Amino acid sequence: MSTLIIKDLEPRQQYMCRVRVNTRSQGEWSNYLYAWTFSDRIPPAPYNIRFSNTTDTSSVISWTTAEGHSISSIIISYKIYGKAEYNHIDIIIKNTSITQYHLKGLEPNTVYQVQINAQNNIGLSNPNTSFELKTLPETKAPYESKGGKMLLIAILGSAGMTCITILLAFLIMLQLKRANFQRRMAQAFQNVVREEPAVQFNSGTLTLSRKAKNSPDPTIYPVLEWNDIKFQDVIGEGNFGQVLKARIKKDGLRMDAAIKRMKEYASKDDHRDFAGELEVLCKLGHHPNIINLLGACEHRGYLYLAIEYAPHGNLLDFLRKSRVLETDPAFAIANSTASTLSSQQLLHFAADVARGMDYLSQKQFIHRDLAARNILVGENYVAKIADFGLSRGQEVYVKKTMGRLPVRWMAIESLNYSVYTTNSDVWSYGVLLWEIVSLGGTPYCGMTCAELYEKLPQGYRLEKPLNCDDEVYDLMRQCWREKPYERPSFAQILVSLNRMLEERKTYVNTTLYEKFTYAGIDCSAEEAA
């Protein structure tokens, strides 16, 4: 493929171009291609703002943008009228051919102020006039008459009594099935030797001890019945485990779930870590930035773990798919962007993980395998920490067994002495932050694990990505301080990231600049122990 750079063009102009090949004779002309040159000034704000199809909780916003200003995104900000700040998250629309947006989740009978701005390679347009949007009053379906109310009450009362009777019968059957399930589950784990962790299931509780002589407090876990699981597709697979998408019934409700199970040739250590993950999820409880447990089930000797389903997959793949210069070069060049994700969205991912890890550290749990591949992207693009197979519920953990290690994410003290603390999780978080900024690059790409063992104690650290602001890189460097106690806590990291989000500065530059290159990816190096 040949490339020609055309220079000395005027800014904000549309050019048309065609080519042909000349040899001994002249070839045919190609079709015309049309392209705008980048702007040399900020764009004008969108105009002709209109609201339509307004309900009590939503409205469709339409606008018009001026051509020839290299507009790369449209930003919608909105707030309740009279409030000091636009406290809602901005809606960033990368595809500028879209000229309307369905704004949802509004409050009934409320006046909002709405601003729409355009952004190009130079910056953000000057704020336009705020437009008022008033939602309709909440709609309620009135009853036709008093007699209709009485009839409805009678029907509901009768139906309620029937439901209670059915529920009592169901609970009795469920208790009988659960007792049988617990007996089979205990039998499935009887082959674990005395030095290995002992796993016991009894009447909705799980007991996992490091030695048989220990008698730790049992952990209560939610039981999921085998017949309530409808498997769909395999969405992930490793050497010893598998993740499947499924529809499950829990508390009478149908919902999507991700089902984890071990393969038949998995080792005892793998089964131990898998049972340990169930124990950790039970003890952690619910948090919006941690993947939450839905239930556990045993079938024919296999343990099945149901966790909430994350529709956007893991963060590492999500970041790499955003490399639009590789997946859709025409869109990237037309919109002057290297990613479908904005600086704000990337920082939100980082803040979500820091918030979840702060909760984890408060519960005195160590993750030990914090990396972008172990972060899931859920509804509304919320990042959730997952994969607790290596987690430990203690302030300091010393690894005494052999196994594959995530070397490129490990702190110096973990590499040298196999010691893991919350401070070593902070080191791993710094590497994860580097992954986010580099849009899924491989840490220390081109270096072997042996070289890392040698160079990290000498002060070598990951280099700053070209699109990274100094303040973000300084936060990474703080996480990689040699002395663990000098590293920031997750609470301090979260404060720094929240401040960056409030300032609305471009801390991660995703604009396409000359000779732009992505950080390298080496999947084989990521899998190396």
Short mmCIF file of C-alpha atoms in Angstrom, two decimals:
data_model
loop_
_atom_site.label_atom_id
_atom_site.label_comp_id
_atom_site.label_asym_id
_atom_site.label_seq_id
_atom_site.Cartn_x
_atom_site.Cartn_y
_atom_site.Cartn_z
CA MET A 1 0.00 0.00 0.00
CA SER A 2 1.43 3.40 -1.02
CA THR A 3 1.07 6.58 1.01
CA LEU A 4 1.35 10.23 -0.04
CA ILE A 5 1.31 13.13 2.40
CA ILE A 6 -0.26 16.28 0.91
CA LYS A 7 1.01 19.42 2.63
CA ASP A 8 0.17 23.15 2.75
CA LEU A 9 -3.60 22.63 2.87
CA GLU A 10 -5.89 25.19 4.44
CA PRO A 11 -7.62 24.41 7.76
CA ARG A 12 -11.37 23.76 7.95
CA GLN A 13 -11.69 23.08 4.25
CA GLN A 14 -13.21 20.10 2.46
CA TYR A 15 -10.95 18.66 -0.23
CA MET A 16 -11.73 16.06 -2.85
CA CYS A 17 -9.03 13.84 -4.21
CA ARG A 18 -8.65 11.14 -6.85
CA VAL A 19 -5.68 9.14 -8.14
CA ARG A 20 -4.66 7.18 -11.21
CA VAL A 21 -1.70 5.09 -12.30
CA ASN A 22 0.43 6.15 -15.26
CA THR A 23 2.72 3.67 -16.97
CA ARG A 24 3.13 3.67 -20.75
CA SER A 25 -0.43 4.81 -20.92
CA GLN A 26 -2.67 6.65 -18.54
CA GLY A 27 -4.89 4.61 -16.22
CA GLU A 28 -8.44 5.40 -15.23
CA TRP A 29 -9.18 7.88 -12.45
CA SER A 30 -10.38 6.50 -9.13
CA ASN A 31 -13.58 7.71 -7.53
CA TYR A 32 -13.34 10.97 -5.62
CA LEU A 33 -12.64 10.84 -1.89
CA TYR A 34 -13.80 13.70 0.29
CA ALA A 35 -12.14 14.79 3.55
CA TRP A 36 -12.05 17.82 5.82
CA THR A 37 -8.79 19.21 7.15
CA PHE A 38 -8.51 19.66 10.89
CA SER A 39 -9.63 22.92 12.41
CA ASP A 40 -7.23 25.55 13.73
CA ARG A 41 -9.70 26.82 16.30
CA ILE A 42 -12.31 25.51 18.72
CA PRO A 43 -15.64 24.59 17.11
CA PRO A 44 -18.86 26.57 17.48
CA ALA A 45 -21.42 25.12 19.85
CA PRO A 46 -24.27 23.04 18.38
CA TYR A 47 -27.38 25.06 17.55
CA ASN A 48 -31.06 24.57 16.75
CA ILE A 49 -31.53 22.62 20.01
CA ARG A 50 -34.92 20.87 20.19
CA PHE A 51 -36.72 18.64 22.70
CA SER A 52 -39.35 16.12 21.60
CA ASN A 53 -41.24 13.06 22.85
CA THR A 54 -40.85 14.30 26.42
CA THR A 55 -42.32 12.03 29.13
CA ASP A 56 -42.16 12.02 32.91
CA THR A 57 -38.69 10.40 32.88
CA SER A 58 -37.14 11.03 29.45
CA SER A 59 -36.86 13.31 26.43
CA VAL A 60 -35.32 13.20 22.94
CA ILE A 61 -32.75 16.00 22.36
CA SER A 62 -31.90 17.03 18.79
CA TRP A 63 -29.27 19.48 17.51
CA THR A 64 -27.39 20.73 14.45
CA THR A 65 -23.60 21.13 14.13
CA ALA A 66 -21.61 23.33 11.78
CA GLU A 67 -19.53 21.55 9.14
CA GLY A 68 -15.81 22.01 8.62
CA HIS A 69 -14.64 22.20 12.22
CA SER A 70 -13.26 18.64 12.69
CA ILE A 71 -15.80 17.94 15.43
CA SER A 72 -14.90 14.64 17.11
CA SER A 73 -17.57 14.40 19.82
CA ILE A 74 -20.73 15.97 21.23
CA ILE A 75 -20.99 16.43 25.01
CA ILE A 76 -24.38 16.79 26.73
CA SER A 77 -24.45 18.15 30.31
CA TYR A 78 -27.62 18.45 32.36
CA LYS A 79 -28.69 19.33 35.90
CA ILE A 80 -31.81 20.09 37.87
CA TYR A 81 -32.66 23.79 37.51
CA GLY A 82 -31.22 25.93 40.30
CA LYS A 83 -28.40 23.59 41.31
CA ALA A 84 -24.90 25.07 41.33
CA GLU A 85 -23.12 22.39 39.32
CA TYR A 86 -23.81 19.99 36.51
CA ASN A 87 -23.61 17.02 38.83
CA HIS A 88 -24.65 14.38 36.30
CA ILE A 89 -22.05 12.49 34.29
CA ASP A 90 -21.57 14.02 30.86
CA ILE A 91 -22.88 12.01 27.91
CA ILE A 92 -20.15 11.79 25.26
CA ILE A 93 -21.26 10.92 21.73
CA LYS A 94 -18.29 9.94 19.52
CA ASN A 95 -20.26 9.37 16.31
CA THR A 96 -20.94 12.96 15.21
CA SER A 97 -23.31 11.81 12.47
CA ILE A 98 -25.79 11.21 15.29
CA THR A 99 -27.80 14.40 15.81
CA GLN A 100 -30.15 13.32 18.58
CA TYR A 101 -30.02 11.52 21.93
CA HIS A 102 -32.69 9.88 24.08
CA LEU A 103 -32.04 11.23 27.59
CA LYS A 104 -33.44 8.83 30.20
CA GLY A 105 -33.59 8.50 33.98
CA LEU A 106 -35.02 11.98 34.64
CA GLU A 107 -37.28 12.88 37.56
CA PRO A 108 -40.99 13.58 36.92
CA ASN A 109 -42.34 17.14 36.89
CA THR A 110 -38.84 18.63 37.13
CA VAL A 111 -37.14 21.49 35.26
CA TYR A 112 -33.64 20.70 33.94
CA GLN A 113 -30.95 22.93 32.45
CA VAL A 114 -29.24 21.35 29.44
CA GLN A 115 -26.03 22.41 27.67
CA ILE A 116 -24.61 20.87 24.50
CA ASN A 117 -20.97 21.39 23.49
CA ALA A 118 -18.85 20.23 20.58
CA GLN A 119 -15.21 19.11 20.79
CA ASN A 120 -12.47 18.89 18.15
CA ASN A 121 -8.70 18.50 18.04
CA ILE A 122 -8.23 22.00 19.49
CA GLY A 123 -10.64 21.79 22.40
CA LEU A 124 -14.17 22.29 23.66
CA SER A 125 -16.59 24.85 22.20
CA ASN A 126 -17.59 27.87 24.24
CA PRO A 127 -20.67 27.04 26.36
CA ASN A 128 -23.92 27.76 24.58
CA THR A 129 -27.05 29.07 26.21
CA SER A 130 -28.60 26.70 28.74
CA PHE A 131 -31.88 25.26 27.51
CA GLU A 132 -34.75 24.43 29.84
CA LEU A 133 -36.36 21.00 29.72
CA LYS A 134 -39.40 20.21 31.87
CA THR A 135 -40.51 16.62 32.32
CA LEU A 136 -44.18 15.70 32.57
CA PRO A 137 -45.88 14.86 35.89
CA GLU A 138 -45.73 11.22 36.93
CA THR A 139 -48.46 9.23 35.21
CA LYS A 140 -50.68 7.09 37.39
CA ALA A 141 -53.45 4.81 36.19
CA PRO A 142 -56.61 5.75 38.16
CA TYR A 143 -59.17 3.13 39.10
CA GLU A 144 -62.48 3.46 37.32
CA SER A 145 -64.69 3.34 40.43
CA LYS A 146 -64.88 2.46 44.10
CA GLY A 147 -66.47 -0.86 43.13
CA GLY A 148 -63.51 -1.56 40.90
CA LYS A 149 -61.17 -0.96 43.85
CA MET A 150 -63.05 -3.42 46.05
CA LEU A 151 -63.05 -6.04 43.32
CA LEU A 152 -59.32 -5.57 42.82
CA ILE A 153 -58.66 -5.91 46.58
CA ALA A 154 -60.71 -9.12 46.71
CA ILE A 155 -58.86 -10.60 43.75
CA LEU A 156 -55.47 -9.64 45.16
CA GLY A 157 -56.36 -11.06 48.58
CA SER A 158 -57.43 -14.37 47.12
CA ALA A 159 -54.36 -14.55 44.91
CA GLY A 160 -52.16 -13.68 47.88
CA MET A 161 -53.49 -16.54 50.01
CA THR A 162 -52.97 -18.95 47.12
CA CYS A 163 -49.40 -17.73 46.63
CA ILE A 164 -48.63 -18.11 50.35
CA THR A 165 -49.88 -21.71 50.31
CA ILE A 166 -47.81 -22.52 47.22
CA LEU A 167 -44.78 -20.79 48.73
CA LEU A 168 -44.96 -22.82 51.94
CA ALA A 169 -45.14 -26.06 49.96
CA PHE A 170 -42.23 -24.91 47.80
CA LEU A 171 -40.09 -24.03 50.85
CA ILE A 172 -40.65 -27.49 52.36
CA MET A 173 -39.60 -29.16 49.10
CA LEU A 174 -36.63 -26.82 48.79
CA GLN A 175 -35.42 -27.68 52.29
CA LEU A 176 -35.56 -31.40 51.52
CA LYS A 177 -33.66 -30.93 48.24
CA ARG A 178 -31.11 -28.69 49.94
CA ALA A 179 -30.35 -31.28 52.63
CA ASN A 180 -29.73 -33.87 49.90
CA PHE A 181 -27.53 -31.40 48.01
CA GLN A 182 -25.37 -30.71 51.08
CA ARG A 183 -24.80 -34.45 51.67
CA ARG A 184 -23.66 -34.94 48.07
CA MET A 185 -21.45 -31.84 48.23
CA ALA A 186 -19.62 -33.03 51.34
CA GLN A 187 -19.03 -36.41 49.71
CA ALA A 188 -17.61 -34.74 46.58
CA PHE A 189 -14.80 -33.16 48.61
CA GLN A 190 -13.90 -36.11 50.83
CA ASN A 191 -10.83 -36.89 48.68
CA VAL A 192 -9.02 -33.76 49.90
CA VAL A 193 -5.98 -34.75 52.00
CA ARG A 194 -5.49 -33.56 55.60
CA GLU A 195 -2.87 -30.95 54.68
CA GLU A 196 -5.08 -29.52 51.92
CA PRO A 197 -7.95 -27.08 52.62
CA ALA A 198 -11.04 -28.91 53.86
CA VAL A 199 -14.33 -27.90 52.22
CA GLN A 200 -17.62 -28.73 53.89
CA PHE A 201 -21.17 -27.79 52.90
CA ASN A 202 -23.99 -28.14 55.40
CA SER A 203 -27.50 -26.61 55.37
CA GLY A 204 -26.58 -23.54 53.38
CA THR A 205 -23.16 -22.97 54.94
CA LEU A 206 -19.60 -23.38 53.67
CA THR A 207 -16.56 -24.17 55.82
CA LEU A 208 -13.08 -23.84 54.28
CA SER A 209 -10.10 -24.48 56.57
CA ARG A 210 -6.39 -24.60 55.78
CA LYS A 211 -5.91 -27.63 58.01
CA ALA A 212 -8.35 -30.31 59.11
CA LYS A 213 -7.78 -29.60 62.80
CA ASN A 214 -8.98 -25.99 62.42
CA SER A 215 -12.65 -25.25 63.05
CA PRO A 216 -13.34 -21.85 61.47
CA ASP A 217 -16.73 -20.23 61.60
CA PRO A 218 -18.90 -21.48 58.72
CA THR A 219 -19.82 -19.07 55.94
CA ILE A 220 -23.44 -18.78 54.83
CA TYR A 221 -23.87 -18.97 51.07
CA PRO A 222 -26.93 -18.80 48.76
CA VAL A 223 -27.92 -22.15 47.24
CA LEU A 224 -28.86 -22.31 43.56
CA GLU A 225 -30.82 -25.32 42.29
CA TRP A 226 -29.57 -27.16 39.21
CA ASN A 227 -32.99 -27.05 37.51
CA ASP A 228 -33.02 -23.26 37.88
CA ILE A 229 -29.99 -22.88 35.55
CA LYS A 230 -30.43 -22.64 31.76
CA PHE A 231 -26.99 -22.61 30.11
CA GLN A 232 -26.43 -20.60 26.91
CA ASP A 233 -22.90 -19.92 25.59
CA VAL A 234 -19.29 -20.36 26.70
CA ILE A 235 -17.97 -16.82 27.27
CA GLY A 236 -14.55 -17.62 28.75
CA GLU A 237 -12.16 -20.51 29.12
CA GLY A 238 -8.79 -21.12 30.77
CA ASN A 239 -6.48 -24.06 31.32
CA PHE A 240 -8.51 -25.45 34.22
CA GLY A 241 -11.79 -23.51 34.29
CA GLN A 242 -14.70 -22.42 32.17
CA VAL A 243 -17.24 -19.56 32.30
CA LEU A 244 -20.68 -19.91 30.71
CA LYS A 245 -23.49 -17.43 30.24
CA ALA A 246 -26.81 -18.65 31.65
CA ARG A 247 -30.31 -17.63 32.66
CA ILE A 248 -31.03 -18.48 36.28
CA LYS A 249 -34.04 -18.25 38.57
CA LYS A 250 -33.28 -16.68 41.94
CA ASP A 251 -35.95 -15.75 44.45
CA GLY A 252 -38.55 -16.31 41.76
CA LEU A 253 -36.92 -13.89 39.30
CA ARG A 254 -35.20 -14.72 36.01
CA MET A 255 -31.85 -13.03 35.39
CA ASP A 256 -28.63 -13.34 33.41
CA ALA A 257 -25.64 -14.85 35.19
CA ALA A 258 -22.08 -16.01 34.53
CA ILE A 259 -21.51 -19.59 35.71
CA LYS A 260 -17.96 -20.63 36.65
CA ARG A 261 -16.92 -24.29 36.90
CA MET A 262 -13.71 -26.29 37.02
CA LYS A 263 -12.70 -28.76 34.31
CA GLU A 264 -12.47 -32.43 35.23
CA TYR A 265 -8.66 -32.53 35.10
CA ALA A 266 -8.14 -29.48 37.35
CA SER A 267 -5.68 -30.00 40.22
CA LYS A 268 -6.47 -30.01 43.94
CA ASP A 269 -4.87 -26.56 44.20
CA ASP A 270 -7.27 -25.29 41.52
CA HIS A 271 -10.25 -26.77 43.39
CA ARG A 272 -8.95 -25.19 46.61
CA ASP A 273 -8.69 -21.74 44.99
CA PHE A 274 -12.14 -22.18 43.43
CA ALA A 275 -13.75 -23.06 46.77
CA GLY A 276 -11.77 -20.19 48.31
CA GLU A 277 -13.29 -17.81 45.77
CA LEU A 278 -16.78 -18.86 46.90
CA GLU A 279 -15.78 -18.24 50.51
CA VAL A 280 -14.35 -14.78 49.69
CA LEU A 281 -17.45 -13.72 47.74
CA CYS A 282 -19.69 -14.84 50.60
CA LYS A 283 -17.69 -12.86 53.16
CA LEU A 284 -17.30 -9.72 51.05
CA GLY A 285 -21.02 -9.10 50.61
CA HIS A 286 -22.43 -6.66 48.06
CA HIS A 287 -20.53 -3.71 46.57
CA PRO A 288 -21.19 -1.90 43.25
CA ASN A 289 -17.55 -2.25 42.14
CA ILE A 290 -17.13 -5.93 43.00
CA ILE A 291 -18.65 -8.74 40.96
CA ASN A 292 -21.34 -10.14 43.24
CA LEU A 293 -22.26 -13.73 44.08
CA LEU A 294 -25.71 -14.97 43.04
CA GLY A 295 -25.48 -18.55 44.29
CA ALA A 296 -23.65 -21.90 44.29
CA CYS A 297 -24.73 -25.29 43.00
CA GLU A 298 -23.30 -28.84 42.91
CA HIS A 299 -24.17 -31.28 40.14
CA ARG A 300 -22.60 -34.69 39.54
CA GLY A 301 -19.51 -33.86 41.56
CA TYR A 302 -18.90 -30.40 40.01
CA LEU A 303 -19.20 -27.11 41.87
CA TYR A 304 -20.91 -24.33 39.89
CA LEU A 305 -20.51 -20.71 40.96
CA ALA A 306 -23.08 -18.15 39.72
CA ILE A 307 -21.94 -14.51 39.65
CA GLU A 308 -23.58 -11.44 38.13
CA TYR A 309 -23.23 -11.20 34.35
CA ALA A 310 -21.08 -8.38 32.92
CA PRO A 311 -22.38 -7.68 29.38
CA HIS A 312 -19.23 -5.87 28.18
CA GLY A 313 -16.73 -8.58 29.15
CA ASN A 314 -13.36 -8.02 30.80
CA LEU A 315 -11.68 -4.62 30.86
CA LEU A 316 -8.55 -5.72 28.97
CA ASP A 317 -10.48 -6.87 25.89
CA PHE A 318 -12.77 -3.84 26.19
CA LEU A 319 -9.78 -1.47 26.10
CA ARG A 320 -8.19 -3.24 23.13
CA LYS A 321 -11.45 -3.17 21.16
CA SER A 322 -11.51 0.61 21.63
CA ARG A 323 -8.32 0.94 19.53
CA VAL A 324 -10.34 2.33 16.67
CA LEU A 325 -7.30 3.09 14.47
CA GLU A 326 -6.88 -0.69 14.19
CA THR A 327 -10.55 -1.70 14.00
CA ASP A 328 -11.97 1.20 11.93
CA PRO A 329 -9.20 3.46 10.51
CA ALA A 330 -11.65 5.54 8.45
CA PHE A 331 -13.64 6.46 11.55
CA ALA A 332 -10.46 7.18 13.52
CA ILE A 333 -9.08 9.55 10.88
CA ALA A 334 -12.43 11.24 10.23
CA ASN A 335 -12.93 11.90 13.96
CA SER A 336 -9.25 12.44 14.83
CA THR A 337 -9.42 9.91 17.66
CA ALA A 338 -7.39 6.86 18.63
CA SER A 339 -10.08 5.37 20.88
CA THR A 340 -13.84 5.12 21.18
CA LEU A 341 -13.32 5.87 24.90
CA SER A 342 -12.81 9.37 26.29
CA SER A 343 -10.40 10.52 28.98
CA GLN A 344 -13.33 10.78 31.41
CA GLN A 345 -14.47 7.23 30.73
CA LEU A 346 -10.95 5.84 31.23
CA LEU A 347 -10.55 7.69 34.53
CA HIS A 348 -13.99 6.42 35.62
CA PHE A 349 -12.76 2.85 35.11
CA ALA A 350 -9.70 3.61 37.26
CA ALA A 351 -11.85 5.22 39.98
CA ASP A 352 -14.30 2.29 40.00
CA VAL A 353 -11.46 -0.19 40.59
CA ALA A 354 -9.90 2.00 43.30
CA ARG A 355 -13.29 2.23 45.03
CA GLY A 356 -13.72 -1.54 44.96
CA MET A 357 -10.16 -2.16 46.20
CA ASP A 358 -10.66 0.35 49.03
CA TYR A 359 -13.67 -1.73 50.13
CA LEU A 360 -11.64 -4.93 49.77
CA SER A 361 -8.80 -3.53 51.90
CA GLN A 362 -11.24 -2.36 54.59
CA LYS A 363 -12.47 -5.96 54.78
CA GLN A 364 -8.77 -6.98 55.13
CA PHE A 365 -8.75 -9.00 51.92
CA ILE A 366 -5.74 -9.19 49.59
CA HIS A 367 -6.59 -9.77 45.91
CA ARG A 368 -3.12 -10.90 44.68
CA ASP A 369 -4.10 -10.91 40.99
CA LEU A 370 -5.25 -7.37 40.23
CA ALA A 371 -5.03 -6.77 36.46
CA ALA A 372 -7.27 -5.49 33.66
CA ARG A 373 -8.09 -9.07 32.61
CA ASN A 374 -9.67 -9.62 36.05
CA ILE A 375 -11.87 -6.51 35.91
CA LEU A 376 -15.33 -6.90 34.35
CA VAL A 377 -17.34 -4.11 32.68
CA GLY A 378 -20.97 -4.28 33.78
CA GLU A 379 -24.16 -2.36 33.04
CA ASN A 380 -23.67 1.37 32.40
CA TYR A 381 -19.93 0.64 31.90
CA VAL A 382 -19.25 0.23 35.63
CA ALA A 383 -15.96 -1.56 36.36
CA LYS A 384 -16.20 -4.48 38.80
CA ILE A 385 -13.35 -6.42 40.42
CA ALA A 386 -13.54 -10.17 39.76
CA ASP A 387 -11.53 -13.41 39.96
CA PHE A 388 -10.98 -13.86 43.70
CA GLY A 389 -9.44 -17.33 43.36
CA LEU A 390 -6.11 -16.11 44.79
CA SER A 391 -7.59 -13.72 47.38
CA ARG A 392 -6.79 -14.10 51.06
CA GLY A 393 -8.65 -12.71 54.08
CA GLN A 394 -5.66 -11.64 56.15
CA GLU A 395 -3.42 -8.57 56.42
CA VAL A 396 -0.20 -10.36 55.38
CA TYR A 397 -0.07 -13.55 53.32
CA VAL A 398 3.07 -15.59 52.60
CA LYS A 399 2.72 -17.94 49.62
CA LYS A 400 4.21 -21.39 50.36
CA THR A 401 3.02 -23.36 47.32
CA MET A 402 4.21 -23.35 43.72
CA GLY A 403 2.03 -22.14 40.86
CA ARG A 404 1.79 -19.74 37.96
CA LEU A 405 2.38 -16.12 38.98
CA PRO A 406 1.26 -12.83 37.35
CA VAL A 407 4.87 -11.58 37.37
CA ARG A 408 4.30 -8.39 35.33
CA TRP A 409 1.77 -7.14 37.89
CA MET A 410 3.61 -8.21 41.06
CA ALA A 411 5.33 -5.96 43.60
CA ILE A 412 9.04 -6.31 44.34
CA GLU A 413 8.45 -7.86 47.78
CA SER A 414 6.06 -10.42 46.26
CA LEU A 415 8.59 -11.40 43.59
CA ASN A 416 11.50 -11.66 46.03
CA TYR A 417 9.87 -12.98 49.20
CA SER A 418 6.39 -14.24 48.16
CA VAL A 419 4.84 -11.74 50.62
CA TYR A 420 1.48 -10.19 49.74
CA THR A 421 -0.24 -7.26 51.46
CA THR A 422 -2.68 -4.51 50.51
CA ASN A 423 0.43 -2.48 49.63
CA SER A 424 1.40 -5.09 47.04
CA ASP A 425 -2.15 -4.83 45.64
CA VAL A 426 -1.47 -1.07 45.30
CA TRP A 427 1.60 -1.87 43.16
CA SER A 428 -0.57 -4.09 40.93
CA TYR A 429 -3.14 -1.29 40.72
CA GLY A 430 -0.44 1.03 39.34
CA VAL A 431 0.20 -1.50 36.55
CA LEU A 432 -3.55 -1.77 35.93
CA LEU A 433 -3.75 2.04 35.67
CA TRP A 434 -0.95 1.86 33.07
CA GLU A 435 -3.02 -0.75 31.16
CA ILE A 436 -6.03 1.60 31.16
CA VAL A 437 -4.06 4.61 29.90
CA SER A 438 -2.26 2.54 27.23
CA LEU A 439 -5.60 1.09 26.03
CA GLY A 440 -4.68 -2.47 26.93
CA GLY A 441 -0.94 -2.55 26.31
CA THR A 442 1.21 -5.40 27.68
CA PRO A 443 3.26 -4.22 30.70
CA TYR A 444 7.02 -4.35 30.04
CA CYS A 445 6.37 -5.51 26.47
CA GLY A 446 9.55 -6.96 24.97
CA MET A 447 11.08 -7.85 28.35
CA THR A 448 11.25 -11.36 29.83
CA CYS A 449 10.25 -12.19 33.39
CA ALA A 450 13.90 -12.90 34.19
CA GLU A 451 14.80 -9.35 33.14
CA LEU A 452 12.08 -7.98 35.44
CA TYR A 453 13.51 -9.85 38.43
CA GLU A 454 16.83 -8.14 37.70
CA LYS A 455 15.74 -4.61 36.72
CA LEU A 456 12.89 -3.79 39.13
CA PRO A 457 15.13 -3.83 42.25
CA GLN A 458 17.50 -1.50 40.34
CA GLY A 459 14.74 1.12 40.08
CA TYR A 460 13.44 0.38 36.58
CA ARG A 461 9.72 1.09 36.13
CA LEU A 462 7.18 1.11 33.29
CA GLU A 463 7.70 4.11 31.03
CA LYS A 464 5.09 6.84 30.73
CA PRO A 465 2.65 6.27 27.83
CA LEU A 466 2.87 9.07 25.26
CA ASN A 467 -0.80 9.98 25.75
CA CYS A 468 -0.53 10.17 29.56
CA ASP A 469 -0.58 13.38 31.63
CA ASP A 470 2.32 13.82 34.09
CA GLU A 471 -0.09 13.85 37.05
CA VAL A 472 -1.53 10.43 36.16
CA TYR A 473 1.94 8.96 35.62
CA ASP A 474 3.06 10.41 38.97
CA LEU A 475 0.18 8.49 40.60
CA MET A 476 1.45 5.30 38.94
CA ARG A 477 4.99 5.96 40.19
CA GLN A 478 3.69 6.42 43.74
CA CYS A 479 2.13 2.95 43.52
CA TRP A 480 5.52 1.52 42.44
CA ARG A 481 7.60 2.88 45.32
CA GLU A 482 10.09 0.29 46.53
CA LYS A 483 9.12 0.56 50.20
CA PRO A 484 5.55 -0.76 50.59
CA TYR A 485 4.59 1.63 53.41
CA GLU A 486 5.44 4.64 51.19
CA ARG A 487 2.79 3.72 48.63
CA PRO A 488 -0.60 5.50 48.78
CA SER A 489 -3.67 3.74 50.16
CA PHE A 490 -6.60 2.98 47.87
CA ALA A 491 -8.59 5.69 49.67
CA GLN A 492 -5.89 8.24 48.78
CA ILE A 493 -5.78 6.99 45.17
CA LEU A 494 -9.56 7.40 44.93
CA VAL A 495 -9.36 10.99 46.23
CA SER A 496 -6.77 11.85 43.55
CA LEU A 497 -8.84 10.30 40.74
CA ASN A 498 -12.08 11.97 41.87
CA ARG A 499 -10.31 15.33 41.84
CA MET A 500 -9.08 14.69 38.28
CA LEU A 501 -12.62 13.77 37.21
CA GLU A 502 -14.02 16.97 38.72
CA GLU A 503 -11.42 19.15 36.99
CA ARG A 504 -12.53 17.84 33.57
CA LYS A 505 -9.01 18.20 32.18
CA THR A 506 -7.86 15.78 29.47
CA TYR A 507 -5.57 13.57 31.56
CA VAL A 508 -5.52 10.78 28.96
CA ASN A 509 -5.15 12.11 25.42
CA THR A 510 -7.05 9.97 22.91
CA THR A 511 -6.73 12.50 20.07
CA LEU A 512 -5.03 11.13 16.96
CA TYR A 513 -1.70 12.92 16.53
CA GLU A 514 1.06 12.58 13.92
CA LYS A 515 2.95 9.24 13.94
CA PHE A 516 0.59 7.90 16.62
CA THR A 517 1.33 4.33 17.76
CA TYR A 518 -0.39 2.13 20.34
CA ALA A 519 1.48 0.47 23.21
CA GLY A 520 2.65 -3.02 22.23
CA ILE A 521 0.70 -6.20 22.96
CA ASP A 522 2.36 -9.58 23.56
CA CYS A 523 -0.23 -12.16 24.66
CA SER A 524 2.38 -14.91 25.09
CA ALA A 525 4.35 -12.70 27.52
CA GLU A 526 1.17 -12.02 29.53
CA GLU A 527 0.63 -15.75 30.01
CA ALA A 528 4.25 -16.46 31.04
CA ALA A 529 4.85 -17.34 34.67
#
